[in-house]
Amino acid sequence: MRLLKKVLAGFCMAALVVTMVKPAEIQAASPEIITIKAKDNKVPVFQAGQSQTWTITVTNSTSQPLSQVALAPELGDSGESWPFKTEYQDYKQSVDVIPAGESCDFTFEFVQREDVPSARYTLQFVLTAENEVKASQKFYVNTTAKPEDTKSSQEEGQEADAGGFSNGGVSYSGGGSAGSGSVPRVIVTGFTTDPAEVRAGSNFTLTIHLKNTSKSTRVSNMLFDLSAPTEGSDEQTAAPAFLPASGSSSIYLEGIAANGTADISIQLNAKADLLQKPYSIDMSMKYEDSSATQIEATSSISIPVKQDARFEFSEFEISPESIAVGEEANVMCNLYNLGKIKLYNVKATFEGSCIDKEEVFVGNVESGASASIDAMVEGKKATKGPAKITMTLSYEDEAGEIKTMTKDFQLEVTEASESDLAAMDMEAEDKGGIPVIPILILVAALAVIAAAVIIIRKKKKKQTLVEEEALLDELDGPSEDEQQ
């Protein structure tokens, strides 16, 4: 029994020793590590062209302090894996020491490149102490494309309709792809024409401005091909709106440096019967990147075409061909619009030294239509034989620009005769002058009436006196007989 108690006591002591020793062994077996973490464990989001800080925390979980500590990102061999502007040879941040069991914050400041698309990049940071690599860690960063690069196709189409340009998609030929996923893009940044206004039926030089938007990749062995839509309903006259004045519609360019620009030029002819509006030219591009991989892209250019107004006048019809001063002549002719554009607000003005200025509003004249010009001109000064009269036709084109054209004719104006002057006086009276003759007749009638009234009154007065004397004589006669 005593022996059994001793055995049990030995087991208990062994169990107690094992229990006390095991935690120490576990603690001694815990590894000593150095951790590199983004502060708050968040993925930073960068904006094109904007500067932003990024804080990374290094924790020394070892039992020894770290001396001459440096943390630096790996920039890579090309800009395709580094989305930030490379303004320094390295971005290393250093501290003298990180004590055992403590942490230290390293703050970096980066500026995202403007050509970087909206994407996620993986960056590697390496920690060294006393020039010896102690740890490394990969981090994610999100980038945001520049707003101009995400312009909607609707806006680009509006620019093209107004006489501009638009850029299409870009891709590797045959469905290939780049190792970094970034495709060097060549875009059209503008164009010019010489002369500045392209007129139907004329030759002009088209110069296209190009830009390689890649900041790191040169493009080379470039081939451009221009094509315009076919215009015209008649099979015999249907043809592209623009054709090369000579040679081919293809243009070769040796290459464009990274972030570089270049111009290409070609002489074209605008079809003679084009309407006055913008016409598009599609441009296809084929070029190679630094790995000789072929890339295809498209762009579109819209060129406004101007049409010159073309019209004629019929012969003038003048009736009569000779007038006196103050008389009017009727002048008529027809206007024929033979051009491709509509004439707006047509007005004819007649001027000359021998007539009063006269204006006639004709209105709008459609392409292929005619309009009549009918005016009455009045002579104001006598001439020595037929004199020149000028008709000035003014109109507005579709841009609202006023243009004029003149045509002359002859008209004779003579001195007015006495009968003409009398007729002119009568006409002046009819037009609201003082009516002299009716006034004279009225005055004469009033005078006759007044004279008649005076004569009648005198006669009545004389007759009354006679009657009074006769009455007195009668009264005086009987009185004398009675006295005898």
mmCIF file with all atom_site columns, N, CA and C in Angstrom, residues 402-467:
data_model
loop_
_atom_site.group_PDB
_atom_site.id
_atom_site.type_symbol
_atom_site.label_atom_id
_atom_site.label_alt_id
_atom_site.label_comp_id
_atom_site.label_asym_id
_atom_site.label_entity_id
_atom_site.label_seq_id
_atom_site.pdbx_PDB_ins_code
_atom_site.Cartn_x
_atom_site.Cartn_y
_atom_site.Cartn_z
_atom_site.occupancy
_atom_site.B_iso_or_equiv
_atom_site.pdbx_formal_charge
_atom_site.auth_seq_id
_atom_site.auth_comp_id
_atom_site.auth_asym_id
_atom_site.auth_atom_id
_atom_site.pdbx_PDB_model_num
ATOM 1   N N  . ILE A 1 402 ? -22.816 87.825  -95.746  1.00 0.00 ? 402 ILE A N  1
ATOM 2   C CA . ILE A 1 402 ? -23.470 88.597  -96.803  1.00 0.00 ? 402 ILE A CA 1
ATOM 3   C C  . ILE A 1 402 ? -22.508 88.767  -97.976  1.00 0.00 ? 402 ILE A C  1
ATOM 4   N N  . LYS A 1 403 ? -23.002 88.465  -99.175  1.00 0.00 ? 403 LYS A N  1
ATOM 5   C CA . LYS A 1 403 ? -22.218 88.631  -100.391 1.00 0.00 ? 403 LYS A CA 1
ATOM 6   C C  . LYS A 1 403 ? -23.042 89.392  -101.416 1.00 0.00 ? 403 LYS A C  1
ATOM 7   N N  . THR A 1 404 ? -22.356 90.042  -102.366 1.00 0.00 ? 404 THR A N  1
ATOM 8   C CA . THR A 1 404 ? -23.049 90.879  -103.347 1.00 0.00 ? 404 THR A CA 1
ATOM 9   C C  . THR A 1 404 ? -22.550 90.604  -104.759 1.00 0.00 ? 404 THR A C  1
ATOM 10  N N  . MET A 1 405 ? -23.389 90.990  -105.734 1.00 0.00 ? 405 MET A N  1
ATOM 11  C CA . MET A 1 405 ? -23.037 90.920  -107.148 1.00 0.00 ? 405 MET A CA 1
ATOM 12  C C  . MET A 1 405 ? -23.795 92.032  -107.864 1.00 0.00 ? 405 MET A C  1
ATOM 13  N N  . THR A 1 406 ? -23.182 92.669  -108.865 1.00 0.00 ? 406 THR A N  1
ATOM 14  C CA . THR A 1 406 ? -23.807 93.815  -109.541 1.00 0.00 ? 406 THR A CA 1
ATOM 15  C C  . THR A 1 406 ? -24.051 93.513  -111.017 1.00 0.00 ? 406 THR A C  1
ATOM 16  N N  . LYS A 1 407 ? -25.046 94.229  -111.586 1.00 0.00 ? 407 LYS A N  1
ATOM 17  C CA . LYS A 1 407 ? -25.354 94.149  -113.011 1.00 0.00 ? 407 LYS A CA 1
ATOM 18  C C  . LYS A 1 407 ? -25.880 95.518  -113.433 1.00 0.00 ? 407 LYS A C  1
ATOM 19  N N  . ASP A 1 408 ? -25.420 96.037  -114.592 1.00 0.00 ? 408 ASP A N  1
ATOM 20  C CA . ASP A 1 408 ? -25.753 97.382  -115.052 1.00 0.00 ? 408 ASP A CA 1
ATOM 21  C C  . ASP A 1 408 ? -26.740 97.331  -116.211 1.00 0.00 ? 408 ASP A C  1
ATOM 22  N N  . PHE A 1 409 ? -27.496 98.439  -116.362 1.00 0.00 ? 409 PHE A N  1
ATOM 23  C CA . PHE A 1 409 ? -28.351 98.635  -117.539 1.00 0.00 ? 409 PHE A CA 1
ATOM 24  C C  . PHE A 1 409 ? -28.437 100.138 -117.802 1.00 0.00 ? 409 PHE A C  1
ATOM 25  N N  . GLN A 1 410 ? -29.026 100.528 -118.964 1.00 0.00 ? 410 GLN A N  1
ATOM 26  C CA . GLN A 1 410 ? -29.092 101.925 -119.391 1.00 0.00 ? 410 GLN A CA 1
ATOM 27  C C  . GLN A 1 410 ? -30.530 102.437 -119.303 1.00 0.00 ? 410 GLN A C  1
ATOM 28  N N  . LEU A 1 411 ? -30.652 103.700 -118.872 1.00 0.00 ? 411 LEU A N  1
ATOM 29  C CA . LEU A 1 411 ? -31.954 104.361 -118.796 1.00 0.00 ? 411 LEU A CA 1
ATOM 30  C C  . LEU A 1 411 ? -31.764 105.848 -119.091 1.00 0.00 ? 411 LEU A C  1
ATOM 31  N N  . GLU A 1 412 ? -32.618 106.402 -119.949 1.00 0.00 ? 412 GLU A N  1
ATOM 32  C CA . GLU A 1 412 ? -32.549 107.833 -120.290 1.00 0.00 ? 412 GLU A CA 1
ATOM 33  C C  . GLU A 1 412 ? -33.619 108.589 -119.525 1.00 0.00 ? 412 GLU A C  1
ATOM 34  N N  . VAL A 1 413 ? -33.218 109.734 -118.946 1.00 0.00 ? 413 VAL A N  1
ATOM 35  C CA . VAL A 1 413 ? -34.129 110.602 -118.218 1.00 0.00 ? 413 VAL A CA 1
ATOM 36  C C  . VAL A 1 413 ? -34.084 111.980 -118.858 1.00 0.00 ? 413 VAL A C  1
ATOM 37  N N  . THR A 1 414 ? -35.249 112.501 -119.298 1.00 0.00 ? 414 THR A N  1
ATOM 38  C CA . THR A 1 414 ? -35.321 113.799 -119.974 1.00 0.00 ? 414 THR A CA 1
ATOM 39  C C  . THR A 1 414 ? -35.940 114.840 -119.050 1.00 0.00 ? 414 THR A C  1
ATOM 40  N N  . GLU A 1 415 ? -35.819 116.143 -119.515 1.00 0.00 ? 415 GLU A N  1
ATOM 41  C CA . GLU A 1 415 ? -36.442 117.219 -118.748 1.00 0.00 ? 415 GLU A CA 1
ATOM 42  C C  . GLU A 1 415 ? -37.958 117.116 -118.869 1.00 0.00 ? 415 GLU A C  1
ATOM 43  N N  . ALA A 1 416 ? -38.664 117.521 -117.841 1.00 0.00 ? 416 ALA A N  1
ATOM 44  C CA . ALA A 1 416 ? -40.126 117.483 -117.864 1.00 0.00 ? 416 ALA A CA 1
ATOM 45  C C  . ALA A 1 416 ? -40.666 118.665 -118.651 1.00 0.00 ? 416 ALA A C  1
ATOM 46  N N  . SER A 1 417 ? -41.696 118.484 -119.577 1.00 0.00 ? 417 SER A N  1
ATOM 47  C CA . SER A 1 417 ? -42.331 119.559 -120.358 1.00 0.00 ? 417 SER A CA 1
ATOM 48  C C  . SER A 1 417 ? -43.352 120.290 -119.507 1.00 0.00 ? 417 SER A C  1
ATOM 49  N N  . GLU A 1 418 ? -43.944 121.442 -120.098 1.00 0.00 ? 418 GLU A N  1
ATOM 50  C CA . GLU A 1 418 ? -44.935 122.224 -119.340 1.00 0.00 ? 418 GLU A CA 1
ATOM 51  C C  . GLU A 1 418 ? -46.167 121.396 -119.036 1.00 0.00 ? 418 GLU A C  1
ATOM 52  N N  . SER A 1 419 ? -46.583 120.631 -120.043 1.00 0.00 ? 419 SER A N  1
ATOM 53  C CA . SER A 1 419 ? -47.750 119.778 -119.800 1.00 0.00 ? 419 SER A CA 1
ATOM 54  C C  . SER A 1 419 ? -47.438 118.730 -118.721 1.00 0.00 ? 419 SER A C  1
ATOM 55  N N  . ASP A 1 420 ? -46.192 118.292 -118.747 1.00 0.00 ? 420 ASP A N  1
ATOM 56  C CA . ASP A 1 420 ? -45.805 117.338 -117.708 1.00 0.00 ? 420 ASP A CA 1
ATOM 57  C C  . ASP A 1 420 ? -45.799 117.999 -116.342 1.00 0.00 ? 420 ASP A C  1
ATOM 58  N N  . LEU A 1 421 ? -45.346 119.277 -116.300 1.00 0.00 ? 421 LEU A N  1
ATOM 59  C CA . LEU A 1 421 ? -45.341 119.998 -115.032 1.00 0.00 ? 421 LEU A CA 1
ATOM 60  C C  . LEU A 1 421 ? -46.758 120.213 -114.524 1.00 0.00 ? 421 LEU A C  1
ATOM 61  N N  . ALA A 1 422 ? -47.679 120.575 -115.466 1.00 0.00 ? 422 ALA A N  1
ATOM 62  C CA . ALA A 1 422 ? -49.075 120.751 -115.062 1.00 0.00 ? 422 ALA A CA 1
ATOM 63  C C  . ALA A 1 422 ? -49.647 119.445 -114.539 1.00 0.00 ? 422 ALA A C  1
ATOM 64  N N  . ALA A 1 423 ? -49.308 118.397 -115.267 1.00 0.00 ? 423 ALA A N  1
ATOM 65  C CA . ALA A 1 423 ? -49.792 117.085 -114.820 1.00 0.00 ? 423 ALA A CA 1
ATOM 66  C C  . ALA A 1 423 ? -49.197 116.725 -113.463 1.00 0.00 ? 423 ALA A C  1
ATOM 67  N N  . MET A 1 424 ? -47.925 117.144 -113.292 1.00 0.00 ? 424 MET A N  1
ATOM 68  C CA . MET A 1 424 ? -47.303 116.890 -111.999 1.00 0.00 ? 424 MET A CA 1
ATOM 69  C C  . MET A 1 424 ? -47.991 117.685 -110.905 1.00 0.00 ? 424 MET A C  1
ATOM 70  N N  . ASP A 1 425 ? -48.392 118.951 -111.223 1.00 0.00 ? 425 ASP A N  1
ATOM 71  C CA . ASP A 1 425 ? -49.108 119.751 -110.231 1.00 0.00 ? 425 ASP A CA 1
ATOM 72  C C  . ASP A 1 425 ? -50.437 119.111 -109.868 1.00 0.00 ? 425 ASP A C  1
ATOM 73  N N  . MET A 1 426 ? -51.151 118.665 -110.930 1.00 0.00 ? 426 MET A N  1
ATOM 74  C CA . MET A 1 426 ? -52.420 118.000 -110.675 1.00 0.00 ? 426 MET A CA 1
ATOM 75  C C  . MET A 1 426 ? -52.211 116.738 -109.840 1.00 0.00 ? 426 MET A C  1
ATOM 76  N N  . GLU A 1 427 ? -51.134 116.055 -110.163 1.00 0.00 ? 427 GLU A N  1
ATOM 77  C CA . GLU A 1 427 ? -50.838 114.832 -109.416 1.00 0.00 ? 427 GLU A CA 1
ATOM 78  C C  . GLU A 1 427 ? -50.488 115.158 -107.973 1.00 0.00 ? 427 GLU A C  1
ATOM 79  N N  . ALA A 1 428 ? -49.775 116.284 -107.795 1.00 0.00 ? 428 ALA A N  1
ATOM 80  C CA . ALA A 1 428 ? -49.441 116.699 -106.438 1.00 0.00 ? 428 ALA A CA 1
ATOM 81  C C  . ALA A 1 428 ? -50.707 117.026 -105.664 1.00 0.00 ? 428 ALA A C  1
ATOM 82  N N  . GLU A 1 429 ? -51.684 117.686 -106.372 1.00 0.00 ? 429 GLU A N  1
ATOM 83  C CA . GLU A 1 429 ? -52.940 117.985 -105.697 1.00 0.00 ? 429 GLU A CA 1
ATOM 84  C C  . GLU A 1 429 ? -53.668 116.710 -105.322 1.00 0.00 ? 429 GLU A C  1
ATOM 85  N N  . ASP A 1 430 ? -53.631 115.761 -106.256 1.00 0.00 ? 430 ASP A N  1
ATOM 86  C CA . ASP A 1 430 ? -54.301 114.494 -105.981 1.00 0.00 ? 430 ASP A CA 1
ATOM 87  C C  . ASP A 1 430 ? -53.649 113.759 -104.809 1.00 0.00 ? 430 ASP A C  1
ATOM 88  N N  . LYS A 1 431 ? -52.374 114.038 -104.652 1.00 0.00 ? 431 LYS A N  1
ATOM 89  C CA . LYS A 1 431 ? -51.650 113.346 -103.589 1.00 0.00 ? 431 LYS A CA 1
ATOM 90  C C  . LYS A 1 431 ? -51.770 114.043 -102.248 1.00 0.00 ? 431 LYS A C  1
ATOM 91  N N  . GLY A 1 432 ? -52.613 115.143 -102.171 1.00 0.00 ? 432 GLY A N  1
ATOM 92  C CA . GLY A 1 432 ? -52.796 115.768 -100.851 1.00 0.00 ? 432 GLY A CA 1
ATOM 93  C C  . GLY A 1 432 ? -52.340 117.202 -100.802 1.00 0.00 ? 432 GLY A C  1
ATOM 94  N N  . GLY A 1 433 ? -52.059 117.901 -102.000 1.00 0.00 ? 433 GLY A N  1
ATOM 95  C CA . GLY A 1 433 ? -51.691 119.299 -102.006 1.00 0.00 ? 433 GLY A CA 1
ATOM 96  C C  . GLY A 1 433 ? -52.916 120.186 -101.809 1.00 0.00 ? 433 GLY A C  1
ATOM 97  N N  . ILE A 1 434 ? -52.758 121.553 -101.777 1.00 0.00 ? 434 ILE A N  1
ATOM 98  C CA . ILE A 1 434 ? -53.876 122.492 -101.569 1.00 0.00 ? 434 ILE A CA 1
ATOM 99  C C  . ILE A 1 434 ? -54.685 122.567 -102.856 1.00 0.00 ? 434 ILE A C  1
ATOM 100 N N  . PRO A 1 435 ? -56.014 122.331 -102.840 1.00 0.00 ? 435 PRO A N  1
ATOM 101 C CA . PRO A 1 435 ? -56.852 122.405 -104.059 1.00 0.00 ? 435 PRO A CA 1
ATOM 102 C C  . PRO A 1 435 ? -57.168 123.857 -104.406 1.00 0.00 ? 435 PRO A C  1
ATOM 103 N N  . VAL A 1 436 ? -56.349 124.524 -105.261 1.00 0.00 ? 436 VAL A N  1
ATOM 104 C CA . VAL A 1 436 ? -56.459 125.955 -105.555 1.00 0.00 ? 436 VAL A CA 1
ATOM 105 C C  . VAL A 1 436 ? -57.727 126.265 -106.341 1.00 0.00 ? 436 VAL A C  1
ATOM 106 N N  . ILE A 1 437 ? -57.994 125.543 -107.417 1.00 0.00 ? 437 ILE A N  1
ATOM 107 C CA . ILE A 1 437 ? -59.122 125.855 -108.305 1.00 0.00 ? 437 ILE A CA 1
ATOM 108 C C  . ILE A 1 437 ? -60.455 125.745 -107.579 1.00 0.00 ? 437 ILE A C  1
ATOM 109 N N  . PRO A 1 438 ? -60.688 124.647 -106.869 1.00 0.00 ? 438 PRO A N  1
ATOM 110 C CA . PRO A 1 438 ? -61.967 124.603 -106.141 1.00 0.00 ? 438 PRO A CA 1
ATOM 111 C C  . PRO A 1 438 ? -62.134 125.762 -105.161 1.00 0.00 ? 438 PRO A C  1
ATOM 112 N N  . ILE A 1 439 ? -61.036 126.195 -104.550 1.00 0.00 ? 439 ILE A N  1
ATOM 113 C CA . ILE A 1 439 ? -61.119 127.315 -103.612 1.00 0.00 ? 439 ILE A CA 1
ATOM 114 C C  . ILE A 1 439 ? -61.498 128.597 -104.336 1.00 0.00 ? 439 ILE A C  1
ATOM 115 N N  . LEU A 1 440 ? -60.885 128.847 -105.540 1.00 0.00 ? 440 LEU A N  1
ATOM 116 C CA . LEU A 1 440 ? -61.228 130.047 -106.322 1.00 0.00 ? 440 LEU A CA 1
ATOM 117 C C  . LEU A 1 440 ? -62.686 130.036 -106.738 1.00 0.00 ? 440 LEU A C  1
ATOM 118 N N  . ILE A 1 441 ? -63.168 128.882 -107.171 1.00 0.00 ? 441 ILE A N  1
ATOM 119 C CA . ILE A 1 441 ? -64.588 128.793 -107.584 1.00 0.00 ? 441 ILE A CA 1
ATOM 120 C C  . ILE A 1 441 ? -65.494 129.087 -106.398 1.00 0.00 ? 441 ILE A C  1
ATOM 121 N N  . LEU A 1 442 ? -65.130 128.564 -105.241 1.00 0.00 ? 442 LEU A N  1
ATOM 122 C CA . LEU A 1 442 ? -65.949 128.813 -104.057 1.00 0.00 ? 442 LEU A CA 1
ATOM 123 C C  . LEU A 1 442 ? -65.949 130.277 -103.676 1.00 0.00 ? 442 LEU A C  1
ATOM 124 N N  . VAL A 1 443 ? -64.781 130.922 -103.746 1.00 0.00 ? 443 VAL A N  1
ATOM 125 C CA . VAL A 1 443 ? -64.701 132.355 -103.426 1.00 0.00 ? 443 VAL A CA 1
ATOM 126 C C  . VAL A 1 443 ? -65.557 133.169 -104.385 1.00 0.00 ? 443 VAL A C  1
ATOM 127 N N  . ALA A 1 444 ? -65.479 132.841 -105.704 1.00 0.00 ? 444 ALA A N  1
ATOM 128 C CA . ALA A 1 444 ? -66.285 133.580 -106.698 1.00 0.00 ? 444 ALA A CA 1
ATOM 129 C C  . ALA A 1 444 ? -67.775 133.402 -106.441 1.00 0.00 ? 444 ALA A C  1
ATOM 130 N N  . ALA A 1 445 ? -68.162 132.181 -106.107 1.00 0.00 ? 445 ALA A N  1
ATOM 131 C CA . ALA A 1 445 ? -69.580 131.941 -105.832 1.00 0.00 ? 445 ALA A CA 1
ATOM 132 C C  . ALA A 1 445 ? -70.039 132.734 -104.625 1.00 0.00 ? 445 ALA A C  1
ATOM 133 N N  . LEU A 1 446 ? -69.206 132.769 -103.598 1.00 0.00 ? 446 LEU A N  1
ATOM 134 C CA . LEU A 1 446 ? -69.562 133.545 -102.411 1.00 0.00 ? 446 LEU A CA 1
ATOM 135 C C  . LEU A 1 446 ? -69.684 135.033 -102.741 1.00 0.00 ? 446 LEU A C  1
ATOM 136 N N  . ALA A 1 447 ? -68.798 135.537 -103.620 1.00 0.00 ? 447 ALA A N  1
ATOM 137 C CA . ALA A 1 447 ? -68.853 136.954 -104.005 1.00 0.00 ? 447 ALA A CA 1
ATOM 138 C C  . ALA A 1 447 ? -70.149 137.270 -104.757 1.00 0.00 ? 447 ALA A C  1
ATOM 139 N N  . VAL A 1 448 ? -70.529 136.381 -105.660 1.00 0.00 ? 448 VAL A N  1
ATOM 140 C CA . VAL A 1 448 ? -71.782 136.599 -106.427 1.00 0.00 ? 448 VAL A CA 1
ATOM 141 C C  . VAL A 1 448 ? -72.966 136.591 -105.490 1.00 0.00 ? 448 VAL A C  1
ATOM 142 N N  . ILE A 1 449 ? -72.971 135.655 -104.566 1.00 0.00 ? 449 ILE A N  1
ATOM 143 C CA . ILE A 1 449 ? -74.090 135.583 -103.621 1.00 0.00 ? 449 ILE A CA 1
ATOM 144 C C  . ILE A 1 449 ? -74.151 136.846 -102.786 1.00 0.00 ? 449 ILE A C  1
ATOM 145 N N  . ALA A 1 450 ? -72.986 137.327 -102.333 1.00 0.00 ? 450 ALA A N  1
ATOM 146 C CA . ALA A 1 450 ? -72.976 138.548 -101.525 1.00 0.00 ? 450 ALA A CA 1
ATOM 147 C C  . ALA A 1 450 ? -73.477 139.742 -102.316 1.00 0.00 ? 450 ALA A C  1
ATOM 148 N N  . ALA A 1 451 ? -73.063 139.864 -103.590 1.00 0.00 ? 451 ALA A N  1
ATOM 149 C CA . ALA A 1 451 ? -73.518 140.985 -104.434 1.00 0.00 ? 451 ALA A CA 1
ATOM 150 C C  . ALA A 1 451 ? -75.018 140.918 -104.656 1.00 0.00 ? 451 ALA A C  1
ATOM 151 N N  . ALA A 1 452 ? -75.527 139.732 -104.882 1.00 0.00 ? 452 ALA A N  1
ATOM 152 C CA . ALA A 1 452 ? -76.982 139.580 -105.097 1.00 0.00 ? 452 ALA A CA 1
ATOM 153 C C  . ALA A 1 452 ? -77.758 140.001 -103.871 1.00 0.00 ? 452 ALA A C  1
ATOM 154 N N  . VAL A 1 453 ? -77.257 139.621 -102.725 1.00 0.00 ? 453 VAL A N  1
ATOM 155 C CA . VAL A 1 453 ? -77.937 139.994 -101.490 1.00 0.00 ? 453 VAL A CA 1
ATOM 156 C C  . VAL A 1 453 ? -77.950 141.502 -101.313 1.00 0.00 ? 453 VAL A C  1
ATOM 157 N N  . ILE A 1 454 ? -76.841 142.164 -101.627 1.00 0.00 ? 454 ILE A N  1
ATOM 158 C CA . ILE A 1 454 ? -76.757 143.626 -101.478 1.00 0.00 ? 454 ILE A CA 1
ATOM 159 C C  . ILE A 1 454 ? -77.732 144.306 -102.414 1.00 0.00 ? 454 ILE A C  1
ATOM 160 N N  . ILE A 1 455 ? -77.769 143.854 -103.673 1.00 0.00 ? 455 ILE A N  1
ATOM 161 C CA . ILE A 1 455 ? -78.670 144.473 -104.681 1.00 0.00 ? 455 ILE A CA 1
ATOM 162 C C  . ILE A 1 455 ? -80.118 144.307 -104.265 1.00 0.00 ? 455 ILE A C  1
ATOM 163 N N  . ILE A 1 456 ? -80.486 143.129 -103.814 1.00 0.00 ? 456 ILE A N  1
ATOM 164 C CA . ILE A 1 456 ? -81.875 142.886 -103.399 1.00 0.00 ? 456 ILE A CA 1
ATOM 165 C C  . ILE A 1 456 ? -82.234 143.778 -102.241 1.00 0.00 ? 456 ILE A C  1
ATOM 166 N N  . ARG A 1 457 ? -81.293 143.913 -101.294 1.00 0.00 ? 457 ARG A N  1
ATOM 167 C CA . ARG A 1 457 ? -81.597 144.772 -100.142 1.00 0.00 ? 457 ARG A CA 1
ATOM 168 C C  . ARG A 1 457 ? -81.785 146.226 -100.563 1.00 0.00 ? 457 ARG A C  1
ATOM 169 N N  . LYS A 1 458 ? -80.942 146.714 -101.501 1.00 0.00 ? 458 LYS A N  1
ATOM 170 C CA . LYS A 1 458 ? -81.101 148.096 -101.989 1.00 0.00 ? 458 LYS A CA 1
ATOM 171 C C  . LYS A 1 458 ? -82.448 148.297 -102.668 1.00 0.00 ? 458 LYS A C  1
ATOM 172 N N  . LYS A 1 459 ? -82.825 147.306 -103.498 1.00 0.00 ? 459 LYS A N  1
ATOM 173 C CA . LYS A 1 459 ? -84.120 147.433 -104.188 1.00 0.00 ? 459 LYS A CA 1
ATOM 174 C C  . LYS A 1 459 ? -85.277 147.486 -103.196 1.00 0.00 ? 459 LYS A C  1
ATOM 175 N N  . LYS A 1 460 ? -85.234 146.613 -102.208 1.00 0.00 ? 460 LYS A N  1
ATOM 176 C CA . LYS A 1 460 ? -86.290 146.606 -101.200 1.00 0.00 ? 460 LYS A CA 1
ATOM 177 C C  . LYS A 1 460 ? -86.356 147.929 -100.454 1.00 0.00 ? 460 LYS A C  1
ATOM 178 N N  . LYS A 1 461 ? -85.178 148.497 -100.131 1.00 0.00 ? 461 LYS A N  1
ATOM 179 C CA . LYS A 1 461 ? -85.151 149.765 -99.398  1.00 0.00 ? 461 LYS A CA 1
ATOM 180 C C  . LYS A 1 461 ? -85.756 150.906 -100.233 1.00 0.00 ? 461 LYS A C  1
ATOM 181 N N  . LYS A 1 462 ? -85.413 150.926 -101.561 1.00 0.00 ? 462 LYS A N  1
ATOM 182 C CA . LYS A 1 462 ? -85.932 151.977 -102.448 1.00 0.00 ? 462 LYS A CA 1
ATOM 183 C C  . LYS A 1 462 ? -87.446 151.878 -102.614 1.00 0.00 ? 462 LYS A C  1
ATOM 184 N N  . GLN A 1 463 ? -87.914 150.626 -102.756 1.00 0.00 ? 463 GLN A N  1
ATOM 185 C CA . GLN A 1 463 ? -89.357 150.421 -102.913 1.00 0.00 ? 463 GLN A CA 1
ATOM 186 C C  . GLN A 1 463 ? -90.105 150.859 -101.671 1.00 0.00 ? 463 GLN A C  1
ATOM 187 N N  . THR A 1 464 ? -89.515 150.634 -100.522 1.00 0.00 ? 464 THR A N  1
ATOM 188 C CA . THR A 1 464 ? -90.162 151.033 -99.267  1.00 0.00 ? 464 THR A CA 1
ATOM 189 C C  . THR A 1 464 ? -90.289 152.548 -99.177  1.00 0.00 ? 464 THR A C  1
ATOM 190 N N  . LEU A 1 465 ? -89.257 153.303 -99.610  1.00 0.00 ? 465 LEU A N  1
ATOM 191 C CA . LEU A 1 465 ? -89.310 154.773 -99.582  1.00 0.00 ? 465 LEU A CA 1
ATOM 192 C C  . LEU A 1 465 ? -90.397 155.303 -100.504 1.00 0.00 ? 465 LEU A C  1
ATOM 193 N N  . VAL A 1 466 ? -90.518 154.673 -101.682 1.00 0.00 ? 466 VAL A N  1
ATOM 194 C CA . VAL A 1 466 ? -91.544 155.130 -102.636 1.00 0.00 ? 466 VAL A CA 1
ATOM 195 C C  . VAL A 1 466 ? -92.931 154.937 -102.046 1.00 0.00 ? 466 VAL A C  1
ATOM 196 N N  . GLU A 1 467 ? -93.145 153.788 -101.440 1.00 0.00 ? 467 GLU A N  1
ATOM 197 C CA . GLU A 1 467 ? -94.459 153.504 -100.862 1.00 0.00 ? 467 GLU A CA 1
ATOM 198 C C  . GLU A 1 467 ? -94.761 154.451 -99.713  1.00 0.00 ? 467 GLU A C  1
#
